Amino acid sequence: MIQYDEYCKQLQKCYQELRIYDDPLCQGCNILPDELVIQLRIPKMVESLCDSRSLSNIEVRIKYSQIYQEPILLLRLWEFEYDDENDVQILKQYFPKNIKDFLSLESWVQIELDIFSNDNKFPLRSPVWYYIHPCDTSAIVGDNEEAHNDYLSRWFSVFLLNWLEIVR
Amino acid sequence: MEKVRELVWNGALNVQFIAKSNILIDGIPENKGIVNLRIPRDTYIINYLPLVLSRIRNVLKINIDDYTGQFWFEFKDTSIPWHYPMGVIYDVVEPEYLRNSAPANDDTTLNMWKLHLNYGPNIPHNLLPLIDGINQVEKYWMHLWKQACFILNGSSKQVMSVSMKDSQIFWNSVLLRRLDNFEHIARRIVPIKPRFVPLIVHRGLSFGEVNQPTIMTHKDDGSACKILDIFVNLSLERKSSDIFICQGIQIPLDMDLTAVYNNFMSFDGFLHLVLISETHSTKES
């Protein structure tokens, strides 16, 4: 577990030190006081599972869960769709039948769809996200007092960076 | 408490599902696409989608055994979410029935909630799409119980240690309306004296406007938190006309939060309160 203030502090540190914005898959990275939003290119491994779909990008969002007092990782997939009526290409969310296989996520990952209704900053945007269930985070990341300063760095490593290594 | 739990569990709504004309076979009159059901308040409306579809399958344009789009429900042209208990959605969109309760108590009238059934290749952006059918509904419900358990106990262990068999009995208790089975397992998760209560506050007449405050059952001075204290917790200015509705009942503001939770907890482990204020009511009129 990590307290909110400590999470915010470590988030800024991780942003500077992990330099996710330099990752070849990263299209854009937006840091807020308590959130990190990353736009990722579709990794090769995922692209190979797309069939004829034209995927655009993966949107990843890291935010703080007040309930679990843990960082949580949200993500969603965007695909291009041609709107014949208006003769334009639009972006829409894509929900594969089995998201875990589709993204080649590790077996311990519990991923579900949920609504994040409190996100009133952009009311016209979809509040639907996949999220990785955080209830075992402390056990997965390791939570002893001496290593607490690096809690979020370890979390990034387990929840995001390892996955990027696998799928790139 | 058992009596109240029984009344809450058995609370039901008369719902009229009306298939939108665009999903009916051309030439079929609208009344052939109507299904009337009495549905428990404390369940997900989506659990009744297969039953509704099976009743009108012969008049639908869509083959219900093989479709790739999404069905959803609408109330007055607004798509309604399935991921909250049905009674909560009703209390959010139709709170006026409490202010004008005479018709509901009149033996000669019947309250009927009219919902439209719609279908399209893409679900409205504010709704949770069903990718994995009814399995996904069960998983979602269990995820809420994990959250509720974490709030109540500081850990999800009590839910995680429910066996596969009991977990199935638990979900079936919701589908088959077996209160005894539900309470038997729920009471293993809900402690007698929780420090925090899993609470979701919905704003009347405003979909998606919800707060999930972290609220302790007791204040620092040891006194019990009341429903009234939610205003302070949410930094809301209380107006004299503000009321809280839970399970279709107006809750006295001086009731202890723990007592309200123990009596009115929903089947997802949360206490859902709908805050109705005068501004919300006048917005509608």
GROMACS .gro file of C-alpha atoms in nm:
model
  453
    1MET     CA    1   0.000   0.000   0.000
    2ILE     CA    2   0.108   0.355  -0.063
    3GLN     CA    3  -0.040   0.674   0.075
    4TYR     CA    4  -0.174   0.925  -0.176
    5ASP     CA    5   0.087   1.197  -0.105
    6GLU     CA    6   0.372   0.949  -0.130
    7TYR     CA    7   0.223   0.809  -0.454
    8CYS     CA    8   0.213   1.161  -0.607
    9LYS     CA    9   0.575   1.223  -0.506
   10GLN     CA   10   0.697   0.892  -0.643
   11LEU     CA   11   0.494   0.934  -0.963
   12GLN     CA   12   0.684   1.252  -1.054
   13LYS     CA   13   1.014   1.080  -0.971
   14CYS     CA   14   0.926   0.776  -1.185
   15TYR     CA   15   0.828   1.002  -1.474
   16GLN     CA   16   1.172   1.165  -1.468
   17GLU     CA   17   1.375   0.851  -1.404
   18LEU     CA   18   1.197   0.582  -1.605
   19ARG     CA   19   1.172   0.808  -1.914
   20ILE     CA   20   0.878   0.614  -2.056
   21TYR     CA   21   0.834   0.903  -2.300
   22ASP     CA   22   1.160   0.787  -2.468
   23ASP     CA   23   1.031   0.434  -2.525
   24PRO     CA   24   1.001   0.357  -2.899
   25LEU     CA   25   0.638   0.251  -2.844
   26CYS     CA   26   0.545   0.578  -2.673
   27GLN     CA   27   0.357   0.826  -2.893
   28GLY     CA   28   0.284   1.069  -2.617
   29CYS     CA   29   0.302   1.101  -2.241
   30ASN     CA   30   0.112   1.342  -2.020
   31ILE     CA   31   0.197   1.378  -1.654
   32LEU     CA   32  -0.050   1.528  -1.405
   33PRO     CA   33  -0.001   1.568  -1.028
   34ASP     CA   34  -0.160   1.227  -0.961
   35GLU     CA   35  -0.196   1.066  -1.304
   36LEU     CA   36   0.014   0.956  -1.596
   37VAL     CA   37  -0.147   0.908  -1.938
   38ILE     CA   38   0.057   0.730  -2.206
   39GLN     CA   39  -0.036   0.677  -2.571
   40LEU     CA   40   0.132   0.366  -2.705
   41ARG     CA   41   0.177   0.248  -3.065
   42ILE     CA   42   0.035  -0.096  -3.127
   43PRO     CA   43   0.317  -0.339  -3.042
   44LYS     CA   44   0.415  -0.590  -3.314
   45MET     CA   45   0.298  -0.889  -3.110
   46VAL     CA   46  -0.049  -0.737  -3.067
   47GLU     CA   47  -0.066  -0.623  -3.429
   48SER     CA   48  -0.012  -0.981  -3.543
   49LEU     CA   49  -0.334  -1.082  -3.360
   50CYS     CA   50  -0.549  -0.808  -3.511
   51ASP     CA   51  -0.666  -0.990  -3.825
   52SER     CA   52  -0.799  -0.726  -4.059
   53ARG     CA   53  -0.862  -0.465  -3.790
   54SER     CA   54  -0.690  -0.134  -3.814
   55LEU     CA   55  -0.587  -0.057  -3.458
   56SER     CA   56  -0.476   0.295  -3.377
   57ASN     CA   57  -0.318   0.294  -3.033
   58ILE     CA   58  -0.333   0.176  -2.674
   59GLU     CA   59  -0.414   0.438  -2.415
   60VAL     CA   60  -0.267   0.364  -2.073
   61ARG     CA   61  -0.356   0.556  -1.763
   62ILE     CA   62  -0.200   0.523  -1.419
   63LYS     CA   63  -0.401   0.668  -1.135
   64TYR     CA   64  -0.452   0.626  -0.763
   65SER     CA   65  -0.722   0.409  -0.610
   66GLN     CA   66  -0.853   0.562  -0.287
   67ILE     CA   67  -1.022   0.232  -0.204
   68TYR     CA   68  -0.720   0.006  -0.236
   69GLN     CA   69  -0.463   0.279  -0.164
   70GLU     CA   70  -0.264   0.148  -0.457
   71PRO     CA   71  -0.173   0.267  -0.805
   72ILE     CA   72  -0.404   0.124  -1.069
   73LEU     CA   73  -0.341   0.067  -1.435
   74LEU     CA   74  -0.622   0.138  -1.679
   75LEU     CA   75  -0.606   0.084  -2.051
   76ARG     CA   76  -0.814   0.091  -2.362
   77LEU     CA   77  -0.769   0.005  -2.725
   78TRP     CA   78  -0.862   0.237  -3.008
   79GLU     CA   79  -0.930   0.132  -3.366
   80PHE     CA   80  -0.999   0.320  -3.687
   81GLU     CA   81  -1.342   0.284  -3.842
   82TYR     CA   82  -1.455   0.432  -4.169
   83ASP     CA   83  -1.779   0.630  -4.143
   84ASP     CA   84  -1.932   0.585  -4.492
   85GLU     CA   85  -2.212   0.831  -4.427
   86ASN     CA   86  -1.986   1.125  -4.348
   87ASP     CA   87  -1.687   1.001  -4.549
   88VAL     CA   88  -1.446   1.030  -4.258
   89GLN     CA   89  -1.229   0.801  -4.053
   90ILE     CA   90  -1.325   0.787  -3.687
   91LEU     CA   91  -1.171   0.635  -3.377
   92LYS     CA   92  -1.371   0.395  -3.167
   93GLN     CA   93  -1.295   0.172  -2.873
   94TYR     CA   94  -1.214  -0.189  -2.949
   95PHE     CA   95  -1.312  -0.469  -2.710
   96PRO     CA   96  -1.150  -0.800  -2.809
   97LYS     CA   97  -1.322  -1.118  -2.698
   98ASN     CA   98  -1.030  -1.213  -2.473
   99ILE     CA   99  -0.830  -0.905  -2.378
  100LYS     CA  100  -0.579  -1.103  -2.174
  101ASP     CA  101  -0.473  -1.322  -2.465
  102PHE     CA  102  -0.498  -1.034  -2.708
  103LEU     CA  103  -0.247  -0.825  -2.513
  104SER     CA  104  -0.035  -1.127  -2.413
  105LEU     CA  105  -0.074  -1.040  -2.046
  106GLU     CA  106   0.088  -1.259  -1.784
  107SER     CA  107  -0.120  -1.527  -1.615
  108TRP     CA  108  -0.140  -1.352  -1.275
  109VAL     CA  109  -0.303  -1.042  -1.425
  110GLN     CA  110  -0.674  -1.000  -1.345
  111ILE     CA  111  -0.820  -0.762  -1.602
  112GLU     CA  112  -1.182  -0.646  -1.623
  113LEU     CA  113  -1.392  -0.375  -1.782
  114ASP     CA  114  -1.528  -0.101  -1.560
  115ILE     CA  115  -1.676   0.245  -1.567
  116PHE     CA  116  -1.483   0.529  -1.412
  117SER     CA  117  -1.776   0.763  -1.359
  118ASN     CA  118  -1.594   1.023  -1.155
  119ASP     CA  119  -1.398   1.128  -1.455
  120ASN     CA  120  -1.602   1.441  -1.514
  121LYS     CA  121  -1.319   1.636  -1.671
  122PHE     CA  122  -1.413   1.502  -2.015
  123PRO     CA  123  -1.786   1.414  -1.990
  124LEU     CA  124  -1.818   1.339  -2.360
  125ARG     CA  125  -1.536   1.086  -2.356
  126SER     CA  126  -1.604   0.724  -2.281
  127PRO     CA  127  -1.569   0.636  -1.913
  128VAL     CA  128  -1.515   0.267  -2.004
  129TRP     CA  129  -1.167   0.130  -1.933
  130TYR     CA  130  -1.003  -0.204  -1.880
  131TYR     CA  131  -0.835  -0.204  -1.542
  132ILE     CA  132  -0.591  -0.442  -1.381
  133HIS     CA  133  -0.733  -0.549  -1.049
  134PRO     CA  134  -0.517  -0.407  -0.772
  135CYS     CA  135  -0.616  -0.618  -0.472
  136ASP     CA  136  -0.291  -0.821  -0.457
  137THR     CA  137  -0.062  -0.534  -0.553
  138SER     CA  138   0.133  -0.522  -0.225
  139ALA     CA  139   0.213  -0.893  -0.240
  140ILE     CA  140   0.311  -0.871  -0.608
  141VAL     CA  141   0.524  -0.558  -0.576
  142GLY     CA  142   0.671  -0.632  -0.233
  143ASP     CA  143   0.595  -0.400   0.054
  144ASN     CA  144   0.866  -0.382   0.316
  145GLU     CA  145   0.954  -0.059   0.490
  146GLU     CA  146   1.316  -0.030   0.371
  147ALA     CA  147   1.214  -0.054   0.005
  148HIS     CA  148   0.910   0.172   0.030
  149ASN     CA  149   1.082   0.466  -0.144
  150ASP     CA  150   1.093   0.259  -0.461
  151TYR     CA  151   0.742   0.116  -0.432
  152LEU     CA  152   0.605   0.288  -0.742
  153SER     CA  153   0.920   0.221  -0.943
  154ARG     CA  154   0.881  -0.153  -0.871
  155TRP     CA  155   0.511  -0.125  -0.952
  156PHE     CA  156   0.592   0.025  -1.295
  157SER     CA  157   0.841  -0.250  -1.356
  158VAL     CA  158   0.594  -0.530  -1.275
  159PHE     CA  159   0.274  -0.379  -1.418
  160LEU     CA  160   0.395  -0.196  -1.729
  161LEU     CA  161   0.762  -0.220  -1.825
  162ASN     CA  162   0.782  -0.601  -1.818
  163TRP     CA  163   0.480  -0.616  -2.048
  164LEU     CA  164   0.633  -0.365  -2.289
  165GLU     CA  165   0.944  -0.582  -2.308
  166ILE     CA  166   0.737  -0.889  -2.392
  167VAL     CA  167   0.522  -0.738  -2.666
  168ARG     CA  168   0.751  -0.490  -2.838
  169MET     CA  169  -3.321  -0.662   1.101
  170GLU     CA  170  -3.420  -0.988   0.925
  171LYS     CA  171  -3.765  -0.847   0.850
  172VAL     CA  172  -3.621  -0.533   0.689
  173ARG     CA  173  -3.370  -0.739   0.490
  174GLU     CA  174  -3.655  -0.955   0.364
  175LEU     CA  175  -3.857  -0.650   0.259
  176VAL     CA  176  -3.554  -0.497   0.084
  177TRP     CA  177  -3.470  -0.825  -0.091
  178ASN     CA  178  -3.828  -0.874  -0.210
  179GLY     CA  179  -3.876  -0.515  -0.327
  180ALA     CA  180  -3.973  -0.523  -0.696
  181LEU     CA  181  -4.066  -0.297  -0.986
  182ASN     CA  182  -4.316  -0.343  -1.265
  183VAL     CA  183  -4.122  -0.292  -1.584
  184GLN     CA  184  -4.256  -0.268  -1.936
  185PHE     CA  185  -3.988  -0.337  -2.196
  186ILE     CA  186  -4.073  -0.195  -2.537
  187ALA     CA  187  -3.860  -0.292  -2.836
  188LYS     CA  188  -3.779   0.014  -3.046
  189SER     CA  189  -3.947   0.007  -3.385
  190ASN     CA  190  -3.609   0.009  -3.565
  191ILE     CA  191  -3.526  -0.336  -3.424
  192LEU     CA  192  -3.866  -0.489  -3.505
  193ILE     CA  193  -3.931  -0.672  -3.832
  194ASP     CA  194  -4.089  -0.425  -4.075
  195GLY     CA  195  -4.468  -0.417  -4.046
  196ILE     CA  196  -4.481  -0.567  -3.696
  197PRO     CA  197  -4.702  -0.350  -3.471
  198GLU     CA  198  -4.526  -0.201  -3.166
  199ASN     CA  199  -4.742  -0.390  -2.916
  200LYS     CA  200  -4.591  -0.721  -3.034
  201GLY     CA  201  -4.254  -0.603  -2.908
  202ILE     CA  202  -4.367  -0.543  -2.550
  203VAL     CA  203  -4.273  -0.756  -2.248
  204ASN     CA  204  -4.411  -0.690  -1.900
  205LEU     CA  205  -4.213  -0.823  -1.604
  206ARG     CA  206  -4.202  -0.774  -1.230
  207ILE     CA  207  -3.832  -0.752  -1.147
  208PRO     CA  208  -3.654  -0.733  -0.811
  209ARG     CA  209  -3.506  -0.392  -0.735
  210ASP     CA  210  -3.191  -0.548  -0.598
  211THR     CA  211  -3.050  -0.708  -0.912
  212TYR     CA  212  -2.900  -0.605  -1.247
  213ILE     CA  213  -3.149  -0.527  -1.521
  214ILE     CA  214  -2.917  -0.694  -1.771
  215ASN     CA  215  -2.983  -1.032  -1.602
  216TYR     CA  216  -3.331  -1.011  -1.755
  217LEU     CA  217  -3.213  -0.936  -2.110
  218PRO     CA  218  -3.212  -1.305  -2.218
  219LEU     CA  219  -3.570  -1.346  -2.091
  220VAL     CA  220  -3.690  -1.029  -2.265
  221LEU     CA  221  -3.521  -1.132  -2.591
  222SER     CA  222  -3.662  -1.484  -2.577
  223ARG     CA  223  -4.017  -1.346  -2.542
  224ILE     CA  224  -3.991  -1.129  -2.853
  225ARG     CA  225  -3.742  -1.325  -3.062
  226ASN     CA  226  -3.996  -1.389  -3.338
  227VAL     CA  227  -4.060  -1.019  -3.403
  228LEU     CA  228  -3.700  -0.895  -3.385
  229LYS     CA  229  -3.489  -0.818  -3.691
  230ILE     CA  230  -3.187  -0.950  -3.502
  231ASN     CA  231  -3.112  -1.319  -3.470
  232ILE     CA  232  -3.072  -1.345  -3.093
  233ASP     CA  233  -2.872  -1.669  -3.119
  234ASP     CA  234  -2.604  -1.504  -3.327
  235TYR     CA  235  -2.549  -1.130  -3.310
  236THR     CA  236  -2.238  -0.915  -3.304
  237GLY     CA  237  -2.380  -0.583  -3.181
  238GLN     CA  238  -2.504  -0.479  -2.839
  239PHE     CA  239  -2.847  -0.449  -2.678
  240TRP     CA  240  -2.915  -0.179  -2.422
  241PHE     CA  241  -3.208  -0.017  -2.241
  242GLU     CA  242  -3.326   0.343  -2.266
  243PHE     CA  243  -3.546   0.558  -2.048
  244LYS     CA  244  -3.691   0.868  -2.219
  245ASP     CA  245  -3.426   0.838  -2.496
  246THR     CA  246  -3.139   0.820  -2.246
  247SER     CA  247  -2.939   0.500  -2.233
  248ILE     CA  248  -2.937   0.354  -1.884
  249PRO     CA  249  -2.643   0.173  -1.723
  250TRP     CA  250  -2.676  -0.189  -1.614
  251HIS     CA  251  -2.389  -0.189  -1.367
  252TYR     CA  252  -2.592  -0.044  -1.079
  253PRO     CA  253  -2.881  -0.223  -0.905
  254MET     CA  254  -3.200  -0.173  -1.099
  255GLY     CA  255  -3.382  -0.009  -0.808
  256VAL     CA  256  -3.104   0.248  -0.778
  257ILE     CA  257  -3.142   0.344  -1.143
  258TYR     CA  258  -3.518   0.379  -1.093
  259ASP     CA  259  -3.468   0.599  -0.786
  260VAL     CA  260  -3.221   0.815  -0.980
  261VAL     CA  261  -3.448   0.875  -1.280
  262GLU     CA  262  -3.792   0.864  -1.118
  263PRO     CA  263  -3.750   1.017  -0.769
  264GLU     CA  264  -4.071   1.215  -0.806
  265TYR     CA  265  -4.276   0.907  -0.724
  266LEU     CA  266  -4.172   0.954  -0.361
  267ARG     CA  267  -4.285   1.314  -0.348
  268ASN     CA  268  -4.618   1.221  -0.506
  269SER     CA  269  -4.667   0.883  -0.346
  270ALA     CA  270  -5.049   0.877  -0.366
  271PRO     CA  271  -5.079   0.694  -0.700
  272ALA     CA  272  -4.838   0.422  -0.589
  273ASN     CA  273  -5.049   0.346  -0.283
  274ASP     CA  274  -5.378   0.348  -0.467
  275ASP     CA  275  -5.518  -0.001  -0.528
  276THR     CA  276  -5.665   0.106  -0.861
  277THR     CA  277  -5.339   0.217  -1.023
  278LEU     CA  278  -5.024   0.034  -1.118
  279ASN     CA  279  -4.684   0.198  -1.142
  280MET     CA  280  -4.513   0.082  -1.458
  281TRP     CA  281  -4.160   0.177  -1.552
  282LYS     CA  282  -4.140   0.195  -1.930
  283LEU     CA  283  -3.802   0.113  -2.079
  284HIS     CA  284  -3.710   0.085  -2.444
  285LEU     CA  285  -3.490  -0.193  -2.577
  286ASN     CA  286  -3.243  -0.080  -2.839
  287TYR     CA  287  -2.971  -0.245  -3.045
  288GLY     CA  288  -2.676  -0.125  -3.249
  289PRO     CA  289  -2.330  -0.220  -3.370
  290ASN     CA  290  -2.179   0.002  -3.098
  291ILE     CA  291  -2.309   0.054  -2.748
  292PRO     CA  292  -2.354   0.418  -2.629
  293HIS     CA  293  -2.020   0.540  -2.497
  294ASN     CA  294  -2.137   0.574  -2.136
  295LEU     CA  295  -2.236   0.207  -2.099
  296LEU     CA  296  -2.030  -0.098  -2.012
  297PRO     CA  297  -2.033  -0.325  -2.319
  298LEU     CA  298  -2.109  -0.692  -2.265
  299ILE     CA  299  -1.825  -0.879  -2.433
  300ASP     CA  300  -1.848  -1.205  -2.243
  301GLY     CA  301  -2.225  -1.230  -2.199
  302ILE     CA  302  -2.375  -1.295  -1.858
  303ASN     CA  303  -2.039  -1.433  -1.733
  304GLN     CA  304  -1.908  -1.080  -1.744
  305VAL     CA  305  -2.198  -0.963  -1.524
  306GLU     CA  306  -2.108  -1.218  -1.259
  307LYS     CA  307  -1.738  -1.120  -1.275
  308TYR     CA  308  -1.829  -0.753  -1.245
  309TRP     CA  309  -2.048  -0.824  -0.942
  310MET     CA  310  -1.768  -1.022  -0.777
  311HIS     CA  311  -1.527  -0.736  -0.845
  312LEU     CA  312  -1.763  -0.503  -0.655
  313TRP     CA  313  -1.775  -0.747  -0.365
  314LYS     CA  314  -1.393  -0.744  -0.358
  315GLN     CA  315  -1.404  -0.365  -0.337
  316ALA     CA  316  -1.673  -0.370  -0.069
  317CYS     CA  317  -1.478  -0.631   0.126
  318PHE     CA  318  -1.161  -0.419   0.107
  319ILE     CA  319  -1.347  -0.114   0.240
  320LEU     CA  320  -1.509  -0.314   0.521
  321ASN     CA  321  -1.210  -0.523   0.628
  322GLY     CA  322  -0.899  -0.354   0.487
  323SER     CA  323  -0.839  -0.661   0.271
  324SER     CA  324  -1.021  -0.870   0.010
  325LYS     CA  325  -0.928  -1.196   0.185
  326GLN     CA  326  -1.282  -1.273   0.302
  327VAL     CA  327  -1.403  -1.272  -0.060
  328MET     CA  328  -1.097  -1.447  -0.198
  329SER     CA  329  -1.140  -1.729   0.053
  330VAL     CA  330  -1.498  -1.803  -0.056
  331SER     CA  331  -1.479  -2.143  -0.228
  332MET     CA  332  -1.573  -2.184  -0.594
  333LYS     CA  333  -1.881  -2.375  -0.488
  334ASP     CA  334  -1.994  -2.108  -0.241
  335SER     CA  335  -1.914  -1.837  -0.491
  336GLN     CA  336  -2.155  -2.004  -0.735
  337ILE     CA  337  -2.419  -2.039  -0.460
  338PHE     CA  338  -2.369  -1.669  -0.381
  339TRP     CA  339  -2.427  -1.558  -0.742
  340ASN     CA  340  -2.716  -1.803  -0.786
  341SER     CA  341  -2.877  -1.657  -0.474
  342VAL     CA  342  -2.904  -1.328  -0.667
  343LEU     CA  343  -3.042  -1.495  -0.981
  344LEU     CA  344  -3.277  -1.732  -0.800
  345ARG     CA  345  -3.371  -1.482  -0.525
  346ARG     CA  346  -3.258  -1.700  -0.232
  347LEU     CA  347  -3.213  -1.455   0.054
  348ASP     CA  348  -3.104  -1.725   0.301
  349ASN     CA  349  -2.813  -1.831   0.076
  350PHE     CA  350  -2.721  -1.471   0.006
  351GLU     CA  351  -2.715  -1.367   0.373
  352HIS     CA  352  -2.528  -1.685   0.473
  353ILE     CA  353  -2.231  -1.591   0.253
  354ALA     CA  354  -2.260  -1.209   0.272
  355ARG     CA  355  -2.240  -1.219   0.651
  356ARG     CA  356  -1.907  -1.404   0.626
  357ILE     CA  357  -1.772  -1.102   0.437
  358VAL     CA  358  -1.941  -0.817   0.625
  359PRO     CA  359  -1.795  -0.769   0.977
  360ILE     CA  360  -2.025  -0.695   1.271
  361LYS     CA  361  -1.848  -0.366   1.343
  362PRO     CA  362  -1.688  -0.229   1.026
  363ARG     CA  363  -1.470   0.086   1.044
  364PHE     CA  364  -1.572   0.202   0.698
  365VAL     CA  365  -1.890   0.150   0.496
  366PRO     CA  366  -1.889   0.084   0.119
  367LEU     CA  367  -2.104   0.373   0.003
  368ILE     CA  368  -2.201   0.515  -0.334
  369VAL     CA  369  -2.397   0.841  -0.345
  370HIS     CA  370  -2.592   0.899  -0.668
  371ARG     CA  371  -2.740   1.234  -0.763
  372GLY     CA  372  -3.109   1.217  -0.849
  373LEU     CA  373  -3.200   1.281  -1.214
  374SER     CA  374  -2.838   1.285  -1.315
  375PHE     CA  375  -2.683   0.972  -1.457
  376GLY     CA  376  -2.318   0.910  -1.394
  377GLU     CA  377  -2.297   1.178  -1.127
  378VAL     CA  378  -2.182   0.963  -0.840
  379ASN     CA  379  -1.953   0.997  -0.541
  380GLN     CA  380  -1.784   0.717  -0.357
  381PRO     CA  381  -1.687   0.881  -0.029
  382THR     CA  382  -1.459   0.717   0.225
  383ILE     CA  383  -1.666   0.746   0.538
  384MET     CA  384  -1.597   0.599   0.881
  385THR     CA  385  -1.874   0.445   1.086
  386HIS     CA  386  -1.759   0.638   1.396
  387LYS     CA  387  -1.620   0.986   1.442
  388ASP     CA  388  -1.299   1.067   1.632
  389ASP     CA  389  -1.502   1.133   1.950
  390GLY     CA  390  -1.645   0.779   1.933
  391SER     CA  391  -1.998   0.884   1.831
  392ALA     CA  392  -2.167   0.702   1.544
  393CYS     CA  393  -2.171   0.867   1.201
  394LYS     CA  394  -2.519   0.959   1.080
  395ILE     CA  395  -2.655   0.986   0.730
  396LEU     CA  396  -2.645   1.364   0.784
  397ASP     CA  397  -2.264   1.348   0.810
  398ILE     CA  398  -2.242   1.250   0.443
  399PHE     CA  399  -2.304   1.615   0.350
  400VAL     CA  400  -1.993   1.721   0.543
  401ASN     CA  401  -1.792   1.432   0.399
  402LEU     CA  402  -1.885   1.536   0.045
  403SER     CA  403  -1.844   1.907   0.125
  404LEU     CA  404  -2.205   1.968   0.022
  405GLU     CA  405  -2.423   2.245   0.151
  406ARG     CA  406  -2.743   2.086   0.283
  407LYS     CA  407  -3.072   2.238   0.178
  408SER     CA  408  -3.383   2.178   0.385
  409SER     CA  409  -3.550   1.996   0.097
  410ASP     CA  410  -3.262   1.751   0.041
  411ILE     CA  411  -3.352   1.388   0.095
  412PHE     CA  412  -3.171   1.056   0.072
  413ILE     CA  413  -3.347   0.761  -0.088
  414CYS     CA  414  -3.233   0.404  -0.046
  415GLN     CA  415  -3.413   0.099  -0.186
  416GLY     CA  416  -3.707   0.327  -0.270
  417ILE     CA  417  -3.742   0.454   0.086
  418GLN     CA  418  -3.664   0.797   0.228
  419ILE     CA  419  -3.395   0.750   0.492
  420PRO     CA  420  -3.410   0.969   0.807
  421LEU     CA  421  -3.098   1.186   0.820
  422ASP     CA  422  -3.038   1.107   1.187
  423MET     CA  423  -3.005   0.731   1.131
  424ASP     CA  424  -2.670   0.568   1.208
  425LEU     CA  425  -2.479   0.489   0.892
  426THR     CA  426  -2.395   0.137   1.012
  427ALA     CA  427  -2.761   0.060   1.082
  428VAL     CA  428  -2.861   0.184   0.736
  429TYR     CA  429  -2.586  -0.028   0.580
  430ASN     CA  430  -2.682  -0.343   0.770
  431ASN     CA  431  -3.048  -0.308   0.676
  432PHE     CA  432  -3.032  -0.164   0.325
  433MET     CA  433  -2.707  -0.299   0.178
  434SER     CA  434  -2.747  -0.394  -0.188
  435PHE     CA  435  -2.667  -0.730  -0.341
  436ASP     CA  436  -2.329  -0.591  -0.458
  437GLY     CA  437  -2.210  -0.522  -0.101
  438PHE     CA  438  -2.252  -0.144  -0.134
  439LEU     CA  439  -2.496   0.096   0.024
  440HIS     CA  440  -2.643   0.300  -0.263
  441LEU     CA  441  -2.796   0.630  -0.157
  442VAL     CA  442  -2.970   0.863  -0.400
  443LEU     CA  443  -2.950   1.229  -0.305
  444ILE     CA  444  -3.250   1.426  -0.427
  445SER     CA  445  -3.231   1.800  -0.394
  446GLU     CA  446  -3.483   2.063  -0.499
  447THR     CA  447  -3.255   2.188  -0.776
  448HIS     CA  448  -3.251   1.839  -0.930
  449SER     CA  449  -3.631   1.816  -0.912
  450THR     CA  450  -3.692   2.156  -1.064
  451LYS     CA  451  -3.441   2.082  -1.341
  452GLU     CA  452  -3.681   1.810  -1.458
  453SER     CA  453  -3.993   2.026  -1.448
   0.00000   0.00000   0.00000
